[in-house]
Amino acid sequence: MTARLSRGVPLARRVLFAERRRAALSVAGVAAALLLVLLLDGIFAGAMAANTYYVRTGPADVVVSQSGVRTMHMSTSVLPAGTLEAAREVAGVQWAAPIGFTTGIVANGTGRQLSYVIGYDTTSGRGGPRRLDSGSTPELGEAVLDRIAADQLGVTVGDTVQVIGTPLRVSGLATGGTSIVNTTTFVSRDQLTRLRRPATAYLLVKAEPGASAERVAAGLRVALPNVTVQTRTEFVASESRITRDMSADLLRIMTLLSFGIALAVTALTLLTVTLTRLRDYAVVKALGSSSLRLVRTVSAQAAWTVAAAVVVAVAAAELLSLLLSRLLPTVQVLVTTSSVGRTALWAAVVGVLAALGPLPRLARIDPATAFREAA
Amino acid sequence: MTRAVPLATRTLLAQRRRLIASVLGVGLSIMLMLLLDGMWAGVRAQVTVYEDNAGASLVVVAPGTENLFSDSSVLRSSTVAQVAATPGVRWAAPVRTMYTILDLHDGRIAASLVGSVPGKPGGPWRLARGRAPATDDETTVDGTLAKRHGLRIGADLEVMGREFRIVGLTTTGSTFMTGMVFLTHAAVQQLLSAPGTTGAVLVGTDQPAAVSEALQAQGLTVRTREQLRQADLALMTKVFGSPMKLMVGIALLAGTLVIALTAYGAVVEHRRDFGVVKALGATTSRLSRLALVQSLAVAAAGVVVGLGLFAVGRELVGMWRPQFLILLTGQTITRALLAALVMAVLAALVPARRLAQLDPAAAFRSLP
């Protein structure tokens, strides 16, 4: 009988979803709590992707920076004189391109944007924007802005903006360089020297066809012992690690709190469902079902609640990501598989803990309750 | 009957374990909102800590520079003498300020780096132990950063590829995402391979307006302390403002759903009782008020529990991660109370609708 009941009557699901409005409230409540974690994780993942965009999508296989400097974000790098010439001599190097780098404000009458300002060799184009959406490479007195930043400032090709206090004409628009923190502006190396300093900040190195990035990086480390040499993968990992390390504590706090809320909502749902259906459970028990079967029923309810909540939370996060990309284009939300996996794992723990709540009450159920008139 | 039978309270209290779970859920939502709001207030208080304590009324910066740490200002060293010679200037001190990334054994963290001339303003302002850096191979770091990463006086700290010996710890300076590191001005010049330059010139004066005018007349870019503070706050709001509001909004939604779930659960469970009340002549508006009273009661209890949880949570976060300054202001409490009220009213809509649809005949049926 019990076995047939197990296979034939989906008791857990039926009881849970008997009151659809309540079930919807439960799932939405847990989903809202999980959404907090997914969203915060997504915002940091978005910031990480944006911070690494320039090097990640660029043609360089190896990045050379000042000794002890492994990143661009919130960093300053100055390479010793002669680094470029020495790098070009290393076996396996196809080309080495110096870039200048600083941070500053890009502004006009309507707004201001914190920006990386990259000075590159406009003749070769190496170190410049990956692709121009419109316009042309910057000459002296000109700059290429990121499209999102340009939109926010209300400027387009041909307009003038203040780049670190100097009026420059917008010669072109690029994409992918704006994050929640800052944007990216490209100028010629000569222009950056006039704006700030003549120094080379980083060296971008391309390996010859057939030469591996690791081998070229090893050669550069030998030839240039007083600088930091990283392959593109290593450099991107370094940049990502800053965002990850800086956000880790905040994420832990939010996860813990969201976990608490999700736990309270799930426990509340299971308790309410169990209490309102005690008579049904008594009937099941009177028909010969064991306490273990009832435990399985409550566990299945917990699983249904959190599984539905995870699906709703992921869908809501994706929807919010889409909405934010339209309304607040600088806030990029990336819902990653690992983030969803982590959240689902947390949700599973929530389900297990919440299921413990009604168990003592179920264990005490008297099958005779089934034959009494309801109060 | 309104006065004699507290129906709303009784149905809520009928299942205490469920009530505890819901009050806890609302309390956690309120706590989350308070923590986010408090953290945001803390961030805003911490982000201007250098400008607030450097002691300068005015700061001379490179054209276009509006923030001391986010913008990289570069000036000729001769600017310091030019500023000092301006009538009304009591003192002028060069500083280099910028962000840097420290590679520590337990993680990579951002730090606000300050290079100042020993004995002049702009360096560490409140020392817990030790002293300010006097030579170009010494550093003073903020105490929170030191505690978090196990940095001690006498130990070495690597900054941009060079080792510096820690000679002092300050009492303040850390923000939730960055620590503070002080070096000598010359040491930062060496790190940047930029001799003959400085970043900004701090200006001490009793006549800020007149001195600012005189400096600008010489072609220099001058920012008041307030302008720098406002620029820092604007930048911080631009970066974190929207995500923070979004998170608070979702916490509000979660709290609303918890209250709605509780009030709705109580209505479903006691629908026979409510059917009796309706059969006895209670109007839909009376029953809607009942749903509202239940929601308000849960929200009120949630606020009390939330404040308690917030107090405990703030202490725990303070002990675990002291860089998170969480402030409880009158505004924060007002916002939490308003949020609870909004949650209660919104949450009452679902059970009120259920009560409005309730058939009085339910009173005379056996429960399914």
XYZ file of C-alpha atoms in Angstrom, chain A:
375
model
C 0.000 0.000 0.000
C 2.757 2.385 1.036
C 4.793 1.492 -2.013
C 1.814 2.029 -4.279
C 1.105 5.316 -2.545
C 4.717 6.332 -3.094
C 4.523 5.680 -6.792
C 0.907 6.574 -7.427
C 0.136 9.644 -5.312
C 2.578 12.555 -5.406
C 1.500 13.519 -1.890
C 4.311 15.999 -1.234
C 3.683 18.029 -4.364
C -0.123 17.905 -4.058
C -0.145 19.068 -0.452
C 2.444 21.774 -1.135
C 0.670 23.174 -4.162
C -2.915 22.699 -2.913
C -2.947 26.387 -1.975
C -1.377 27.858 -5.088
C -1.207 31.402 -3.808
C 0.619 30.276 -0.691
C 2.972 28.121 -2.738
C 3.693 31.082 -5.008
C 4.408 33.308 -1.995
C 6.766 30.696 -0.535
C 8.678 30.166 -3.748
C 8.865 33.927 -4.357
C 10.076 34.563 -0.790
C 12.895 32.016 -1.024
C 13.680 33.185 -4.569
C 13.979 36.814 -3.409
C 16.515 35.773 -0.777
C 18.515 33.724 -3.293
C 18.290 36.546 -5.815
C 20.232 38.780 -3.420
C 23.209 36.423 -3.562
C 22.957 35.803 -7.310
C 22.742 39.495 -8.053
C 25.658 40.570 -5.874
C 27.744 37.728 -7.279
C 26.640 38.749 -10.783
C 27.573 42.401 -10.246
C 31.077 41.444 -9.127
C 31.410 38.936 -11.983
C 30.347 41.707 -14.374
C 32.896 44.088 -12.889
C 35.547 41.378 -13.194
C 34.715 40.761 -16.866
C 34.768 44.496 -17.610
C 38.043 45.060 -15.735
C 39.787 42.366 -17.716
C 38.224 43.225 -21.097
C 41.141 45.255 -22.468
C 43.819 42.600 -21.953
C 41.496 39.596 -22.343
C 40.313 40.621 -25.796
C 43.535 42.252 -26.990
C 46.079 40.620 -29.321
C 48.972 40.534 -26.804
C 50.072 37.153 -25.463
C 52.315 38.584 -22.729
C 52.085 41.738 -20.584
C 55.165 43.360 -19.032
C 54.724 45.742 -16.087
C 56.738 47.391 -13.317
C 58.272 45.018 -10.815
C 55.670 44.126 -8.190
C 52.773 45.438 -10.326
C 50.537 42.689 -11.687
C 47.381 44.582 -12.614
C 45.992 47.684 -14.304
C 42.928 48.240 -12.140
C 43.777 50.706 -9.308
C 47.448 50.374 -10.234
C 50.313 52.516 -11.442
C 53.164 51.067 -13.466
C 56.319 52.679 -14.808
C 58.772 50.570 -16.828
C 62.507 51.250 -16.694
C 64.074 52.831 -19.783
C 65.349 50.264 -22.275
C 62.665 47.663 -21.504
C 61.105 47.919 -24.976
C 64.400 47.457 -26.826
C 65.419 44.495 -24.642
C 62.020 42.830 -25.089
C 62.197 43.078 -28.872
C 65.460 41.112 -28.820
C 63.939 38.105 -27.035
C 63.468 34.967 -29.146
C 59.862 34.266 -30.139
C 58.711 37.902 -29.837
C 56.820 38.969 -32.951
C 56.213 42.493 -31.742
C 56.289 44.511 -28.507
C 54.139 47.604 -28.155
C 54.533 50.168 -25.349
C 51.452 51.797 -23.870
C 51.040 54.696 -21.473
C 48.402 54.351 -18.763
C 46.854 56.640 -16.203
C 43.486 57.259 -14.568
C 41.633 60.539 -14.846
C 38.323 62.237 -15.417
C 36.575 62.546 -18.767
C 33.946 65.248 -18.509
C 31.799 67.807 -20.228
C 29.079 70.177 -19.086
C 26.595 67.355 -18.455
C 28.640 64.797 -16.553
C 31.933 63.202 -15.617
C 33.328 59.701 -15.912
C 36.280 58.174 -14.118
C 38.429 56.683 -16.867
C 41.493 54.657 -17.649
C 43.369 56.721 -20.195
C 45.515 54.567 -22.479
C 48.106 56.109 -24.762
C 49.035 53.839 -27.677
C 50.943 53.909 -30.945
C 48.213 54.962 -33.370
C 50.338 54.078 -36.409
C 50.474 50.351 -35.620
C 47.199 50.401 -33.661
C 48.701 47.956 -31.132
C 47.344 48.555 -27.648
C 44.447 50.588 -28.999
C 40.736 49.770 -28.994
C 39.939 46.266 -30.207
C 37.356 47.597 -32.639
C 35.993 51.037 -33.441
C 32.214 51.260 -33.531
C 32.413 54.523 -35.416
C 34.905 57.264 -36.258
C 38.671 56.934 -36.599
C 41.853 56.444 -34.565
C 42.819 59.448 -32.437
C 45.332 62.027 -33.688
C 46.985 64.593 -31.455
C 44.186 66.596 -29.774
C 41.714 63.728 -30.127
C 40.405 60.798 -28.073
C 38.403 57.619 -28.602
C 35.678 57.186 -25.978
C 33.711 54.109 -25.040
C 30.173 54.222 -26.454
C 28.452 53.827 -23.059
C 30.490 56.685 -21.555
C 29.846 58.834 -24.630
C 26.106 58.156 -24.363
C 26.119 59.105 -20.693
C 27.975 62.323 -21.451
C 25.704 62.941 -24.433
C 28.577 63.278 -26.888
C 29.367 61.685 -30.215
C 32.126 61.762 -32.845
C 33.171 65.334 -33.522
C 32.177 66.713 -30.094
C 34.665 67.965 -27.536
C 35.236 66.553 -24.028
C 37.695 67.394 -21.263
C 40.155 64.515 -20.804
C 42.134 65.072 -17.581
C 41.397 68.769 -17.846
C 42.364 69.124 -21.528
C 39.747 69.635 -24.254
C 40.007 66.849 -26.860
C 37.859 66.139 -29.918
C 36.087 62.750 -29.930
C 37.492 60.999 -33.016
C 35.822 57.630 -32.528
C 33.784 55.349 -30.297
C 34.799 51.903 -29.046
C 32.897 49.264 -27.036
C 33.410 47.010 -24.026
C 35.531 49.391 -21.958
C 33.000 50.668 -19.434
C 32.388 49.000 -16.088
C 30.488 49.917 -12.950
C 33.627 51.749 -11.748
C 35.131 53.435 -14.791
C 35.364 53.735 -18.546
C 38.326 53.509 -20.954
C 39.577 56.327 -23.148
C 42.219 55.939 -25.854
C 44.591 58.679 -26.975
C 47.849 58.671 -28.892
C 51.051 58.195 -26.876
C 52.094 61.759 -27.693
C 48.791 63.044 -26.365
C 49.135 61.101 -23.102
C 52.661 62.458 -22.662
C 51.212 65.956 -22.909
C 48.388 65.093 -20.510
C 50.414 63.417 -17.814
C 53.782 61.783 -18.228
C 56.125 60.422 -20.876
C 56.720 57.040 -19.202
C 55.824 53.641 -20.639
C 53.464 51.921 -18.211
C 53.076 48.474 -19.800
C 54.536 46.554 -22.685
C 52.219 44.379 -24.751
C 54.047 41.489 -26.400
C 52.855 39.249 -29.230
C 54.433 35.824 -29.653
C 55.523 34.667 -33.091
C 53.280 32.071 -34.750
C 54.198 28.699 -33.267
C 55.852 30.181 -30.166
C 53.894 29.623 -26.963
C 53.068 32.539 -24.665
C 54.653 30.659 -21.744
C 57.952 30.195 -23.610
C 58.100 33.830 -24.675
C 57.236 34.945 -21.125
C 60.047 32.754 -19.770
C 62.489 34.337 -22.237
C 61.345 37.815 -21.241
C 61.785 37.024 -17.523
C 65.400 36.080 -18.184
C 66.097 39.127 -20.352
C 64.199 41.554 -18.081
C 64.806 40.535 -14.467
C 63.650 43.874 -12.994
C 60.080 43.855 -14.297
C 56.984 41.667 -13.929
C 56.233 39.414 -16.908
C 52.873 37.645 -17.140
C 51.109 35.742 -19.870
C 47.708 37.126 -20.797
C 46.040 34.323 -18.799
C 48.113 35.163 -15.725
C 47.422 38.890 -16.080
C 43.665 38.336 -16.426
C 43.745 36.004 -13.396
C 45.563 38.721 -11.397
C 42.974 41.349 -12.346
C 40.110 38.969 -11.517
C 41.646 38.123 -8.174
C 41.529 41.746 -6.989
C 37.792 41.987 -7.577
C 37.269 38.548 -6.070
C 39.377 39.275 -2.974
C 37.815 42.716 -2.481
C 34.268 41.397 -2.773
C 34.697 38.108 -0.892
C 33.828 39.429 2.580
C 30.819 41.383 1.385
C 29.570 38.313 -0.478
C 30.003 36.136 2.604
C 27.917 38.510 4.729
C 25.184 38.760 2.108
C 25.144 34.993 1.542
C 24.775 34.335 5.258
C 21.882 36.785 5.609
C 20.143 35.590 2.459
C 20.583 32.034 3.690
C 18.866 33.034 6.951
C 15.933 34.639 5.129
C 15.557 31.691 2.746
C 15.692 29.310 5.712
C 13.005 31.253 7.583
C 10.708 31.326 4.525
C 11.148 27.627 3.726
C 10.674 26.605 7.361
C 7.602 28.804 7.554
C 6.108 27.211 4.458
C 6.747 23.644 5.549
C 5.393 24.317 9.040
C 2.243 25.946 7.669
C 1.658 23.208 5.121
C 2.211 20.480 7.709
C -0.051 22.086 10.293
C -2.909 22.692 7.872
C -2.675 19.139 6.527
C -2.196 17.228 9.760
C -5.483 15.400 9.179
C -4.358 14.264 5.709
C -1.119 12.993 7.159
C -3.080 11.165 9.848
C -5.127 9.489 7.117
C -1.939 8.422 5.366
C -0.618 7.069 8.650
C -3.917 5.270 9.362
C -3.627 3.643 5.934
C -0.347 2.096 7.071
C 2.281 4.593 6.029
C 5.387 4.744 8.174
C 6.844 7.848 9.841
C 9.755 7.513 7.419
C 7.377 7.964 4.508
C 6.079 11.187 6.089
C 9.666 12.369 6.601
C 10.283 11.722 2.911
C 7.131 13.685 2.070
C 8.322 16.753 4.004
C 11.811 16.429 2.502
C 10.276 16.289 -0.974
C 8.280 19.441 -0.180
C 11.467 21.202 0.898
C 13.166 20.049 -2.303
C 10.241 21.265 -4.423
C 10.214 24.665 -2.707
C 13.934 25.370 -3.010
C 14.233 23.893 -6.504
C 11.387 26.096 -7.750
C 12.930 29.053 -5.906
C 16.328 28.491 -7.561
C 14.668 28.421 -10.997
C 12.692 31.605 -10.241
C 15.760 33.353 -8.754
C 17.939 32.519 -11.768
C 15.213 33.656 -14.169
C 14.737 36.889 -12.172
C 18.502 37.511 -12.114
C 18.716 37.040 -15.891
C 15.729 39.338 -16.359
C 17.236 41.983 -14.068
C 20.532 41.647 -15.912
C 18.709 42.354 -19.163
C 16.787 45.282 -17.681
C 19.899 46.780 -16.086
C 21.813 46.574 -19.354
C 19.139 48.894 -20.795
C 18.518 51.157 -17.790
C 21.985 51.248 -16.144
C 24.437 50.094 -18.830
C 27.459 50.493 -16.541
C 26.065 47.911 -14.095
C 26.840 44.657 -15.845
C 25.361 41.570 -14.165
C 26.822 38.203 -15.172
C 24.934 35.196 -13.865
C 27.587 32.503 -14.062
C 27.147 28.722 -13.880
C 29.391 28.531 -10.818
C 27.316 31.193 -9.080
C 24.084 29.321 -9.850
C 25.723 26.093 -8.631
C 26.823 27.697 -5.362
C 23.393 29.236 -4.805
C 21.665 25.918 -5.517
C 23.959 24.230 -3.006
C 23.089 26.845 -0.361
C 19.428 26.390 -1.215
C 19.749 22.619 -0.751
C 21.225 23.152 2.719
C 18.319 25.506 3.463
C 15.863 22.810 2.360
C 17.416 20.136 4.571
C 17.456 22.403 7.632
C 13.940 23.695 7.041
C 12.605 20.152 6.701
C 13.730 19.424 10.267
C 11.088 21.850 11.635
C 7.856 19.886 11.131
C 9.363 16.442 11.756
C 8.712 16.256 15.531
C 5.067 17.193 14.906
C 4.720 14.513 12.218
C 6.317 11.887 14.434
C 3.673 12.600 17.093
C 0.683 12.315 14.728
C -2.022 10.058 16.028
C -3.656 8.078 13.142
C -6.971 8.299 15.052
C -7.079 12.025 14.203
C -8.220 10.944 10.731
C -11.523 9.668 12.098
C -12.326 12.712 14.246
C -14.525 15.575 13.074
C -12.427 18.627 12.274
C -12.472 21.325 14.919
